[in-house]
Amino acid sequence: GPGGVALLGAAPGAPSCPHGPALLFVKTSRAGEQGRRFYACSACRDRKDCSFFQWEDEKVSETRLAAREEYNRSRQPSFTHRQNVERLKNFVLLPLSQRKFCQDCQRLLLPAEWQEHSGHQFQCDISTAQLKTPSQLLYPLENKKTNAQYLFADRSCQFLLDLIIALGFRRVLSVGTPRLHEMIQSKASQDKDFSIRSLLLDIDFRYSQFYTEDEFCHYNMFNHYFFGGEAARETCQQFLNQDKSERVIMVADPPFGGLVEALASSFRKLMAMWKETEKEGDNNQEMPMFWIFPYFFESRILQFFPSFSMMDYQVDYDNHALYKHGKTGRRQSPVRIFTNITPRMIVLPIEEGYRFCTICQRYVSSGNQHCEICNSCTSKDGRRWKHCALCNKCVKPSWFHCDKCNCCALQDHSCERTDVGCFICGKAGHKRSACPSLSLA
């Protein structure tokens, strides 16, 4: 049968593309035999987005290496983060009538640059409030696998912040969560008594136009790469290390098409940076974290973080039609919070229908009924699931037990296809491109 590709991970001395050090992959046969190894972009799973490719055993000429380095330099931003900070200082001194934002280039413009952008679309009269909410000023990037920016709806953003405050955290490492970061920054600027601080780590360098080097680090969460080098890494380390009496939590919202184990590897490295700041006697503790991801990746996330649990809270987004908070069936967002915080401490809003299960000791959605046979609230998608005695587990309400397949499936499924499982995991019911086991790309 056709071969596949497996991720081996980061490798010492790996070549780089514009997104930082590449990851090492290996071609595999259907029988699981490993073939030739190669390097590919850590962030882009589609060669159309980043064409970098190199066999592990390939000898690259000096000419090609020089051309690659020149290409990588050409793909870097026009201004450094420090230059953008200086530009912002000059921008805020301008009268409102001279504050322009180029929508084509996604850049704040100073008057001397207007002529250069004369044929572009401008947004004028940029207010201080708009500068404090850049996620609403910038166009969302929409590559689902690399840097998809599905931005938290106000409902979910406010819930996360309220939860962080209720749990006693005072510092938030915001990994790919620009809207949560800007909500924290905005509240801190308006209220002197607001004590929460945030550091944004994000691959979208456009945010460097709005935040200082202590508030934003250009970061690739797929290979734990700080584009700003050791200085940026030190900024993150200091943020985790400041005032050990203040509790820190990491909140990560990765692109849903990303490789799970690449993300897990980076999150572990961020946790290790936090570990270096621990007080004596806390060596067994794990950095508190919210990993926001679709529920059907539960088994993959638990494989890398066994201490995590999935909460029932539905995270919804402003700019994604399918990831909206709903009340019934498939209208509900599939995105959940995975966390290593004790589940009973995660209080979900009762006004939205969540309730506390005294047996499971956690908050669950209104449709998630406790199964006495499974001894658990078993629903994953918000609907009430039913127990199948033959499968010995609860299944979706739309599924029925098929004697021919010896498992539960949709009533109109094709039994002929049950012998042809997914190439990656071997299970039926989905194609390889939609397999939750994203360790194989």
PDB file of N, CA, C and O in Angstrom, residues 30-102:
ATOM      1  N   ARG A  30       3.371   0.807   4.692  1.00  0.00           N
ATOM      2  CA  ARG A  30       2.119   0.438   5.350  1.00  0.00           C
ATOM      3  C   ARG A  30       2.369  -0.574   6.460  1.00  0.00           C
ATOM      4  O   ARG A  30       1.648  -0.630   7.457  1.00  0.00           O
ATOM      5  N   ALA A  31       3.421  -1.359   6.318  1.00  0.00           N
ATOM      6  CA  ALA A  31       3.772  -2.354   7.337  1.00  0.00           C
ATOM      7  C   ALA A  31       4.504  -1.728   8.517  1.00  0.00           C
ATOM      8  O   ALA A  31       4.823  -2.411   9.488  1.00  0.00           O
ATOM      9  N   GLY A  32       4.770  -0.406   8.435  1.00  0.00           N
ATOM     10  CA  GLY A  32       5.421   0.279   9.539  1.00  0.00           C
ATOM     11  C   GLY A  32       6.934   0.332   9.425  1.00  0.00           C
ATOM     12  O   GLY A  32       7.608   0.842  10.317  1.00  0.00           O
ATOM     13  N   GLU A  33       7.469  -0.175   8.331  1.00  0.00           N
ATOM     14  CA  GLU A  33       8.914  -0.147   8.155  1.00  0.00           C
ATOM     15  C   GLU A  33       9.373   1.274   7.831  1.00  0.00           C
ATOM     16  O   GLU A  33       8.766   1.970   7.038  1.00  0.00           O
ATOM     17  N   GLN A  34      10.478   1.682   8.469  1.00  0.00           N
ATOM     18  CA  GLN A  34      10.983   3.027   8.253  1.00  0.00           C
ATOM     19  C   GLN A  34      11.873   3.083   7.026  1.00  0.00           C
ATOM     20  O   GLN A  34      12.632   2.170   6.738  1.00  0.00           O
ATOM     21  N   GLY A  35      11.747   4.204   6.301  1.00  0.00           N
ATOM     22  CA  GLY A  35      12.545   4.422   5.108  1.00  0.00           C
ATOM     23  C   GLY A  35      13.482   5.589   5.280  1.00  0.00           C
ATOM     24  O   GLY A  35      14.067   5.785   6.348  1.00  0.00           O
ATOM     25  N   ARG A  36      13.595   6.392   4.268  1.00  0.00           N
ATOM     26  CA  ARG A  36      14.560   7.493   4.262  1.00  0.00           C
ATOM     27  C   ARG A  36      14.073   8.664   5.111  1.00  0.00           C
ATOM     28  O   ARG A  36      12.899   9.021   5.100  1.00  0.00           O
ATOM     29  N   ARG A  37      14.975   9.277   5.843  1.00  0.00           N
ATOM     30  CA  ARG A  37      14.648  10.405   6.713  1.00  0.00           C
ATOM     31  C   ARG A  37      14.861  11.722   5.969  1.00  0.00           C
ATOM     32  O   ARG A  37      15.741  11.822   5.114  1.00  0.00           O
ATOM     33  N   PHE A  38      14.074  12.721   6.356  1.00  0.00           N
ATOM     34  CA  PHE A  38      14.218  14.030   5.726  1.00  0.00           C
ATOM     35  C   PHE A  38      13.785  15.129   6.684  1.00  0.00           C
ATOM     36  O   PHE A  38      13.064  14.895   7.662  1.00  0.00           O
ATOM     37  N   TYR A  39      14.263  16.333   6.389  1.00  0.00           N
ATOM     38  CA  TYR A  39      13.885  17.519   7.149  1.00  0.00           C
ATOM     39  C   TYR A  39      12.812  18.287   6.384  1.00  0.00           C
ATOM     40  O   TYR A  39      12.860  18.395   5.154  1.00  0.00           O
ATOM     41  N   ALA A  40      11.858  18.829   7.134  1.00  0.00           N
ATOM     42  CA  ALA A  40      10.812  19.671   6.540  1.00  0.00           C
ATOM     43  C   ALA A  40      10.435  20.757   7.537  1.00  0.00           C
ATOM     44  O   ALA A  40      10.786  20.681   8.729  1.00  0.00           O
ATOM     45  N   CYS A  41       9.726  21.758   7.057  1.00  0.00           N
ATOM     46  CA  CYS A  41       9.336  22.895   7.885  1.00  0.00           C
ATOM     47  C   CYS A  41       8.553  22.436   9.116  1.00  0.00           C
ATOM     48  O   CYS A  41       7.687  21.566   9.033  1.00  0.00           O
ATOM     49  N   SER A  42       8.845  23.042  10.252  1.00  0.00           N
ATOM     50  CA  SER A  42       8.170  22.676  11.492  1.00  0.00           C
ATOM     51  C   SER A  42       6.742  23.194  11.542  1.00  0.00           C
ATOM     52  O   SER A  42       5.852  22.552  12.103  1.00  0.00           O
ATOM     53  N   ALA A  43       6.503  24.357  10.919  1.00  0.00           N
ATOM     54  CA  ALA A  43       5.205  25.019  11.051  1.00  0.00           C
ATOM     55  C   ALA A  43       4.238  24.693   9.928  1.00  0.00           C
ATOM     56  O   ALA A  43       3.028  24.658  10.144  1.00  0.00           O
ATOM     57  N   CYS A  44       4.759  24.468   8.721  1.00  0.00           N
ATOM     58  CA  CYS A  44       3.894  24.282   7.555  1.00  0.00           C
ATOM     59  C   CYS A  44       3.874  22.828   7.122  1.00  0.00           C
ATOM     60  O   CYS A  44       4.902  22.272   6.746  1.00  0.00           O
ATOM     61  N   ARG A  45       2.704  22.212   7.131  1.00  0.00           N
ATOM     62  CA  ARG A  45       2.578  20.827   6.699  1.00  0.00           C
ATOM     63  C   ARG A  45       2.326  20.728   5.199  1.00  0.00           C
ATOM     64  O   ARG A  45       2.357  19.647   4.633  1.00  0.00           O
ATOM     65  N   ASP A  46       2.057  21.859   4.580  1.00  0.00           N
ATOM     66  CA  ASP A  46       1.808  21.890   3.141  1.00  0.00           C
ATOM     67  C   ASP A  46       3.008  22.549   2.459  1.00  0.00           C
ATOM     68  O   ASP A  46       3.383  23.679   2.790  1.00  0.00           O
ATOM     69  N   ARG A  47       3.600  21.851   1.488  1.00  0.00           N
ATOM     70  CA  ARG A  47       4.775  22.377   0.811  1.00  0.00           C
ATOM     71  C   ARG A  47       4.476  23.680   0.063  1.00  0.00           C
ATOM     72  O   ARG A  47       5.384  24.433  -0.272  1.00  0.00           O
ATOM     73  N   LYS A  48       3.198  23.952  -0.205  1.00  0.00           N
ATOM     74  CA  LYS A  48       2.831  25.199  -0.870  1.00  0.00           C
ATOM     75  C   LYS A  48       3.095  26.395   0.036  1.00  0.00           C
ATOM     76  O   LYS A  48       3.337  27.503  -0.431  1.00  0.00           O
ATOM     77  N   ASP A  49       3.020  26.177   1.348  1.00  0.00           N
ATOM     78  CA  ASP A  49       3.213  27.264   2.310  1.00  0.00           C
ATOM     79  C   ASP A  49       4.684  27.465   2.652  1.00  0.00           C
ATOM     80  O   ASP A  49       5.111  28.580   2.938  1.00  0.00           O
ATOM     81  N   CYS A  50       5.443  26.383   2.680  1.00  0.00           N
ATOM     82  CA  CYS A  50       6.888  26.469   2.873  1.00  0.00           C
ATOM     83  C   CYS A  50       7.500  25.270   2.158  1.00  0.00           C
ATOM     84  O   CYS A  50       7.248  24.122   2.538  1.00  0.00           O
ATOM     85  N   SER A  51       8.280  25.539   1.135  1.00  0.00           N
ATOM     86  CA  SER A  51       8.777  24.472   0.270  1.00  0.00           C
ATOM     87  C   SER A  51      10.039  23.797   0.782  1.00  0.00           C
ATOM     88  O   SER A  51      10.592  22.930   0.103  1.00  0.00           O
ATOM     89  N   PHE A  52      10.482  24.155   1.993  1.00  0.00           N
ATOM     90  CA  PHE A  52      11.754  23.601   2.473  1.00  0.00           C
ATOM     91  C   PHE A  52      11.704  22.071   2.552  1.00  0.00           C
ATOM     92  O   PHE A  52      10.757  21.484   3.094  1.00  0.00           O
ATOM     93  N   PHE A  53      12.743  21.436   2.021  1.00  0.00           N
ATOM     94  CA  PHE A  53      12.870  19.979   2.071  1.00  0.00           C
ATOM     95  C   PHE A  53      14.346  19.620   1.911  1.00  0.00           C
ATOM     96  O   PHE A  53      15.039  20.176   1.062  1.00  0.00           O
ATOM     97  N   GLN A  54      14.808  18.686   2.747  1.00  0.00           N
ATOM     98  CA  GLN A  54      16.191  18.208   2.625  1.00  0.00           C
ATOM     99  C   GLN A  54      16.294  16.804   3.197  1.00  0.00           C
ATOM    100  O   GLN A  54      15.863  16.552   4.317  1.00  0.00           O
ATOM    101  N   TRP A  55      16.842  15.888   2.431  1.00  0.00           N
ATOM    102  CA  TRP A  55      17.088  14.548   2.948  1.00  0.00           C
ATOM    103  C   TRP A  55      18.120  14.633   4.068  1.00  0.00           C
ATOM    104  O   TRP A  55      19.065  15.436   4.010  1.00  0.00           O
ATOM    105  N   GLU A  56      17.972  13.793   5.094  1.00  0.00           N
ATOM    106  CA  GLU A  56      18.896  13.839   6.227  1.00  0.00           C
ATOM    107  C   GLU A  56      20.331  13.540   5.781  1.00  0.00           C
ATOM    108  O   GLU A  56      21.292  14.155   6.266  1.00  0.00           O
ATOM    109  N   ASP A  57      20.495  12.606   4.866  1.00  0.00           N
ATOM    110  CA  ASP A  57      21.831  12.205   4.436  1.00  0.00           C
ATOM    111  C   ASP A  57      22.308  12.964   3.190  1.00  0.00           C
ATOM    112  O   ASP A  57      23.328  12.616   2.588  1.00  0.00           O
ATOM    113  N   GLU A  58      21.589  14.008   2.827  1.00  0.00           N
ATOM    114  CA  GLU A  58      21.937  14.766   1.627  1.00  0.00           C
ATOM    115  C   GLU A  58      23.109  15.712   1.898  1.00  0.00           C
ATOM    116  O   GLU A  58      23.151  16.392   2.936  1.00  0.00           O
ATOM    117  N   LYS A  59      24.070  15.771   0.986  1.00  0.00           N
ATOM    118  CA  LYS A  59      25.181  16.703   1.077  1.00  0.00           C
ATOM    119  C   LYS A  59      24.820  17.970   0.311  1.00  0.00           C
ATOM    120  O   LYS A  59      24.629  17.930  -0.906  1.00  0.00           O
ATOM    121  N   VAL A  60      24.710  19.070   1.054  1.00  0.00           N
ATOM    122  CA  VAL A  60      24.281  20.337   0.465  1.00  0.00           C
ATOM    123  C   VAL A  60      25.512  21.184   0.146  1.00  0.00           C
ATOM    124  O   VAL A  60      26.372  21.390   1.011  1.00  0.00           O
ATOM    125  N   SER A  61      25.601  21.678  -1.055  1.00  0.00           N
ATOM    126  CA  SER A  61      26.759  22.460  -1.484  1.00  0.00           C
ATOM    127  C   SER A  61      26.802  23.815  -0.785  1.00  0.00           C
ATOM    128  O   SER A  61      25.785  24.313  -0.291  1.00  0.00           O
ATOM    129  N   GLU A  62      28.007  24.398  -0.736  1.00  0.00           N
ATOM    130  CA  GLU A  62      28.169  25.710  -0.117  1.00  0.00           C
ATOM    131  C   GLU A  62      27.333  26.755  -0.849  1.00  0.00           C
ATOM    132  O   GLU A  62      26.764  27.654  -0.232  1.00  0.00           O
ATOM    133  N   THR A  63      27.246  26.632  -2.151  1.00  0.00           N
ATOM    134  CA  THR A  63      26.451  27.586  -2.946  1.00  0.00           C
ATOM    135  C   THR A  63      24.981  27.518  -2.562  1.00  0.00           C
ATOM    136  O   THR A  63      24.315  28.551  -2.381  1.00  0.00           O
ATOM    137  N   ARG A  64      24.481  26.289  -2.415  1.00  0.00           N
ATOM    138  CA  ARG A  64      23.065  26.137  -2.051  1.00  0.00           C
ATOM    139  C   ARG A  64      22.813  26.593  -0.623  1.00  0.00           C
ATOM    140  O   ARG A  64      21.768  27.195  -0.331  1.00  0.00           O
ATOM    141  N   LEU A  65      23.766  26.344   0.280  1.00  0.00           N
ATOM    142  CA  LEU A  65      23.622  26.807   1.660  1.00  0.00           C
ATOM    143  C   LEU A  65      23.568  28.326   1.718  1.00  0.00           C
ATOM    144  O   LEU A  65      22.747  28.901   2.451  1.00  0.00           O
ATOM    145  N   ALA A  66      24.436  28.974   0.943  1.00  0.00           N
ATOM    146  CA  ALA A  66      24.447  30.437   0.916  1.00  0.00           C
ATOM    147  C   ALA A  66      23.141  30.979   0.348  1.00  0.00           C
ATOM    148  O   ALA A  66      22.587  31.964   0.861  1.00  0.00           O
ATOM    149  N   ALA A  67      22.618  30.326  -0.698  1.00  0.00           N
ATOM    150  CA  ALA A  67      21.345  30.753  -1.292  1.00  0.00           C
ATOM    151  C   ALA A  67      20.200  30.571  -0.296  1.00  0.00           C
ATOM    152  O   ALA A  67      19.296  31.412  -0.217  1.00  0.00           O
ATOM    153  N   ARG A  68      20.264  29.489   0.454  1.00  0.00           N
ATOM    154  CA  ARG A  68      19.209  29.248   1.460  1.00  0.00           C
ATOM    155  C   ARG A  68      19.246  30.305   2.555  1.00  0.00           C
ATOM    156  O   ARG A  68      18.199  30.815   2.974  1.00  0.00           O
ATOM    157  N   GLU A  69      20.432  30.642   3.027  1.00  0.00           N
ATOM    158  CA  GLU A  69      20.556  31.658   4.068  1.00  0.00           C
ATOM    159  C   GLU A  69      20.057  33.010   3.568  1.00  0.00           C
ATOM    160  O   GLU A  69      19.397  33.748   4.308  1.00  0.00           O
ATOM    161  N   GLU A  70      20.372  33.319   2.330  1.00  0.00           N
ATOM    162  CA  GLU A  70      19.907  34.573   1.751  1.00  0.00           C
ATOM    163  C   GLU A  70      18.384  34.575   1.628  1.00  0.00           C
ATOM    164  O   GLU A  70      17.719  35.587   1.905  1.00  0.00           O
ATOM    165  N   TYR A  71      17.809  33.449   1.227  1.00  0.00           N
ATOM    166  CA  TYR A  71      16.349  33.343   1.124  1.00  0.00           C
ATOM    167  C   TYR A  71      15.701  33.506   2.495  1.00  0.00           C
ATOM    168  O   TYR A  71      14.707  34.226   2.637  1.00  0.00           O
ATOM    169  N   ASN A  72      16.268  32.843   3.512  1.00  0.00           N
ATOM    170  CA  ASN A  72      15.709  32.950   4.863  1.00  0.00           C
ATOM    171  C   ASN A  72      15.741  34.395   5.355  1.00  0.00           C
ATOM    172  O   ASN A  72      14.781  34.866   5.982  1.00  0.00           O
ATOM    173  N   ARG A  73      16.835  35.104   5.048  1.00  0.00           N
ATOM    174  CA  ARG A  73      16.930  36.515   5.441  1.00  0.00           C
ATOM    175  C   ARG A  73      15.884  37.356   4.710  1.00  0.00           C
ATOM    176  O   ARG A  73      15.276  38.257   5.286  1.00  0.00           O
ATOM    177  N   SER A  74      15.660  37.051   3.448  1.00  0.00           N
ATOM    178  CA  SER A  74      14.706  37.832   2.650  1.00  0.00           C
ATOM    179  C   SER A  74      13.270  37.659   3.122  1.00  0.00           C
ATOM    180  O   SER A  74      12.418  38.499   2.827  1.00  0.00           O
ATOM    181  N   ARG A  75      13.014  36.573   3.824  1.00  0.00           N
ATOM    182  CA  ARG A  75      11.657  36.295   4.299  1.00  0.00           C
ATOM    183  C   ARG A  75      11.395  36.854   5.698  1.00  0.00           C
ATOM    184  O   ARG A  75      10.315  36.672   6.244  1.00  0.00           O
ATOM    185  N   GLN A  76      12.400  37.505   6.274  1.00  0.00           N
ATOM    186  CA  GLN A  76      12.220  38.078   7.600  1.00  0.00           C
ATOM    187  C   GLN A  76      11.543  39.442   7.509  1.00  0.00           C
ATOM    188  O   GLN A  76      11.580  40.094   6.458  1.00  0.00           O
ATOM    189  N   PRO A  77      10.923  39.922   8.596  1.00  0.00           N
ATOM    190  CA  PRO A  77      10.208  41.205   8.574  1.00  0.00           C
ATOM    191  C   PRO A  77      11.123  42.374   8.224  1.00  0.00           C
ATOM    192  O   PRO A  77      12.344  42.326   8.436  1.00  0.00           O
ATOM    193  N   SER A  78      10.520  43.440   7.716  1.00  0.00           N
ATOM    194  CA  SER A  78      11.271  44.628   7.296  1.00  0.00           C
ATOM    195  C   SER A  78      11.909  45.343   8.481  1.00  0.00           C
ATOM    196  O   SER A  78      12.992  45.928   8.361  1.00  0.00           O
ATOM    197  N   PHE A  79      11.212  45.322   9.625  1.00  0.00           N
ATOM    198  CA  PHE A  79      11.715  45.992  10.825  1.00  0.00           C
ATOM    199  C   PHE A  79      11.935  44.973  11.933  1.00  0.00           C
ATOM    200  O   PHE A  79      11.228  43.965  12.015  1.00  0.00           O
ATOM    201  N   THR A  80      12.893  45.253  12.797  1.00  0.00           N
ATOM    202  CA  THR A  80      13.086  44.420  13.984  1.00  0.00           C
ATOM    203  C   THR A  80      12.036  44.793  15.023  1.00  0.00           C
ATOM    204  O   THR A  80      11.344  45.818  14.901  1.00  0.00           O
ATOM    205  N   HIS A  81      11.922  43.980  16.047  1.00  0.00           N
ATOM    206  CA  HIS A  81      10.967  44.277  17.119  1.00  0.00           C
ATOM    207  C   HIS A  81      11.321  45.612  17.773  1.00  0.00           C
ATOM    208  O   HIS A  81      10.438  46.443  18.029  1.00  0.00           O
ATOM    209  N   ARG A  82      12.599  45.828  18.025  1.00  0.00           N
ATOM    210  CA  ARG A  82      13.010  47.084  18.679  1.00  0.00           C
ATOM    211  C   ARG A  82      12.659  48.290  17.809  1.00  0.00           C
ATOM    212  O   ARG A  82      12.209  49.326  18.313  1.00  0.00           O
ATOM    213  N   GLN A  83      12.858  48.173  16.502  1.00  0.00           N
ATOM    214  CA  GLN A  83      12.487  49.264  15.591  1.00  0.00           C
ATOM    215  C   GLN A  83      10.986  49.506  15.609  1.00  0.00           C
ATOM    216  O   GLN A  83      10.524  50.648  15.570  1.00  0.00           O
ATOM    217  N   ASN A  84      10.210  48.435  15.696  1.00  0.00           N
ATOM    218  CA  ASN A  84       8.752  48.583  15.752  1.00  0.00           C
ATOM    219  C   ASN A  84       8.312  49.273  17.036  1.00  0.00           C
ATOM    220  O   ASN A  84       7.342  50.053  17.035  1.00  0.00           O
ATOM    221  N   VAL A  85       9.003  49.003  18.132  1.00  0.00           N
ATOM    222  CA  VAL A  85       8.682  49.672  19.400  1.00  0.00           C
ATOM    223  C   VAL A  85       8.935  51.171  19.276  1.00  0.00           C
ATOM    224  O   VAL A  85       8.122  51.997  19.734  1.00  0.00           O
ATOM    225  N   GLU A  86      10.055  51.546  18.650  1.00  0.00           N
ATOM    226  CA  GLU A  86      10.354  52.970  18.445  1.00  0.00           C
ATOM    227  C   GLU A  86       9.328  53.611  17.507  1.00  0.00           C
ATOM    228  O   GLU A  86       8.921  54.764  17.709  1.00  0.00           O
ATOM    229  N   ARG A  87       8.929  52.876  16.481  1.00  0.00           N
ATOM    230  CA  ARG A  87       7.930  53.382  15.553  1.00  0.00           C
ATOM    231  C   ARG A  87       6.608  53.643  16.276  1.00  0.00           C
ATOM    232  O   ARG A  87       5.912  54.628  16.000  1.00  0.00           O
ATOM    233  N   LEU A  88       6.235  52.736  17.185  1.00  0.00           N
ATOM    234  CA  LEU A  88       4.987  52.907  17.934  1.00  0.00           C
ATOM    235  C   LEU A  88       5.042  54.162  18.806  1.00  0.00           C
ATOM    236  O   LEU A  88       4.059  54.903  18.912  1.00  0.00           O
ATOM    237  N   LYS A  89       6.208  54.404  19.422  1.00  0.00           N
ATOM    238  CA  LYS A  89       6.355  55.606  20.250  1.00  0.00           C
ATOM    239  C   LYS A  89       6.122  56.863  19.421  1.00  0.00           C
ATOM    240  O   LYS A  89       5.471  57.818  19.874  1.00  0.00           O
ATOM    241  N   ASN A  90       6.654  56.864  18.195  1.00  0.00           N
ATOM    242  CA  ASN A  90       6.452  58.025  17.310  1.00  0.00           C
ATOM    243  C   ASN A  90       5.016  58.091  16.800  1.00  0.00           C
ATOM    244  O   ASN A  90       4.461  59.180  16.623  1.00  0.00           O
ATOM    245  N   PHE A  91       4.419  56.940  16.590  1.00  0.00           N
ATOM    246  CA  PHE A  91       3.051  56.891  16.059  1.00  0.00           C
ATOM    247  C   PHE A  91       2.064  57.496  17.051  1.00  0.00           C
ATOM    248  O   PHE A  91       1.155  58.248  16.656  1.00  0.00           O
ATOM    249  N   VAL A  92       2.190  57.179  18.336  1.00  0.00           N
ATOM    250  CA  VAL A  92       1.220  57.663  19.329  1.00  0.00           C
ATOM    251  C   VAL A  92       1.354  59.166  19.568  1.00  0.00           C
ATOM    252  O   VAL A  92       0.435  59.796  20.103  1.00  0.00           O
ATOM    253  N   LEU A  93       2.485  59.757  19.160  1.00  0.00           N
ATOM    254  CA  LEU A  93       2.659  61.198  19.309  1.00  0.00           C
ATOM    255  C   LEU A  93       1.959  61.973  18.197  1.00  0.00           C
ATOM    256  O   LEU A  93       1.782  63.186  18.297  1.00  0.00           O
ATOM    257  N   LEU A  94       1.568  61.271  17.133  1.00  0.00           N
ATOM    258  CA  LEU A  94       0.912  61.929  16.000  1.00  0.00           C
ATOM    259  C   LEU A  94      -0.507  62.340  16.359  1.00  0.00           C
ATOM    260  O   LEU A  94      -1.180  61.664  17.145  1.00  0.00           O
ATOM    261  N   PRO A  95      -1.001  63.430  15.776  1.00  0.00           N
ATOM    262  CA  PRO A  95      -2.433  63.753  15.943  1.00  0.00           C
ATOM    263  C   PRO A  95      -3.274  62.660  15.288  1.00  0.00           C
ATOM    264  O   PRO A  95      -2.814  61.972  14.368  1.00  0.00           O
ATOM    265  N   LEU A  96      -4.480  62.495  15.749  1.00  0.00           N
ATOM    266  CA  LEU A  96      -5.345  61.417  15.279  1.00  0.00           C
ATOM    267  C   LEU A  96      -5.473  61.414  13.758  1.00  0.00           C
ATOM    268  O   LEU A  96      -5.492  60.348  13.127  1.00  0.00           O
ATOM    269  N   SER A  97      -5.527  62.579  13.152  1.00  0.00           N
ATOM    270  CA  SER A  97      -5.724  62.675  11.699  1.00  0.00           C
ATOM    271  C   SER A  97      -4.535  62.118  10.913  1.00  0.00           C
ATOM    272  O   SER A  97      -4.658  61.842   9.719  1.00  0.00           O
ATOM    273  N   GLN A  98      -3.379  61.961  11.565  1.00  0.00           N
ATOM    274  CA  GLN A  98      -2.192  61.460  10.872  1.00  0.00           C
ATOM    275  C   GLN A  98      -1.869  60.006  11.230  1.00  0.00           C
ATOM    276  O   GLN A  98      -0.844  59.489  10.797  1.00  0.00           O
ATOM    277  N   ARG A  99      -2.724  59.385  11.988  1.00  0.00           N
ATOM    278  CA  ARG A  99      -2.497  57.986  12.366  1.00  0.00           C
ATOM    279  C   ARG A  99      -3.143  57.076  11.323  1.00  0.00           C
ATOM    280  O   ARG A  99      -4.363  56.936  11.270  1.00  0.00           O
ATOM    281  N   LYS A 100      -2.297  56.481  10.493  1.00  0.00           N
ATOM    282  CA  LYS A 100      -2.800  55.644   9.410  1.00  0.00           C
ATOM    283  C   LYS A 100      -2.245  54.224   9.523  1.00  0.00           C
ATOM    284  O   LYS A 100      -1.102  54.021   9.914  1.00  0.00           O
ATOM    285  N   PHE A 101      -3.095  53.276   9.126  1.00  0.00           N
ATOM    286  CA  PHE A 101      -2.716  51.865   9.121  1.00  0.00           C
ATOM    287  C   PHE A 101      -2.913  51.335   7.709  1.00  0.00           C
ATOM    288  O   PHE A 101      -4.002  51.465   7.132  1.00  0.00           O
ATOM    289  N   CYS A 102      -1.860  50.765   7.107  1.00  0.00           N
ATOM    290  CA  CYS A 102      -1.961  50.212   5.758  1.00  0.00           C
ATOM    291  C   CYS A 102      -2.561  48.819   5.830  1.00  0.00           C
ATOM    292  O   CYS A 102      -1.954  47.896   6.396  1.00  0.00           O
TER     293      CYS A 102
END
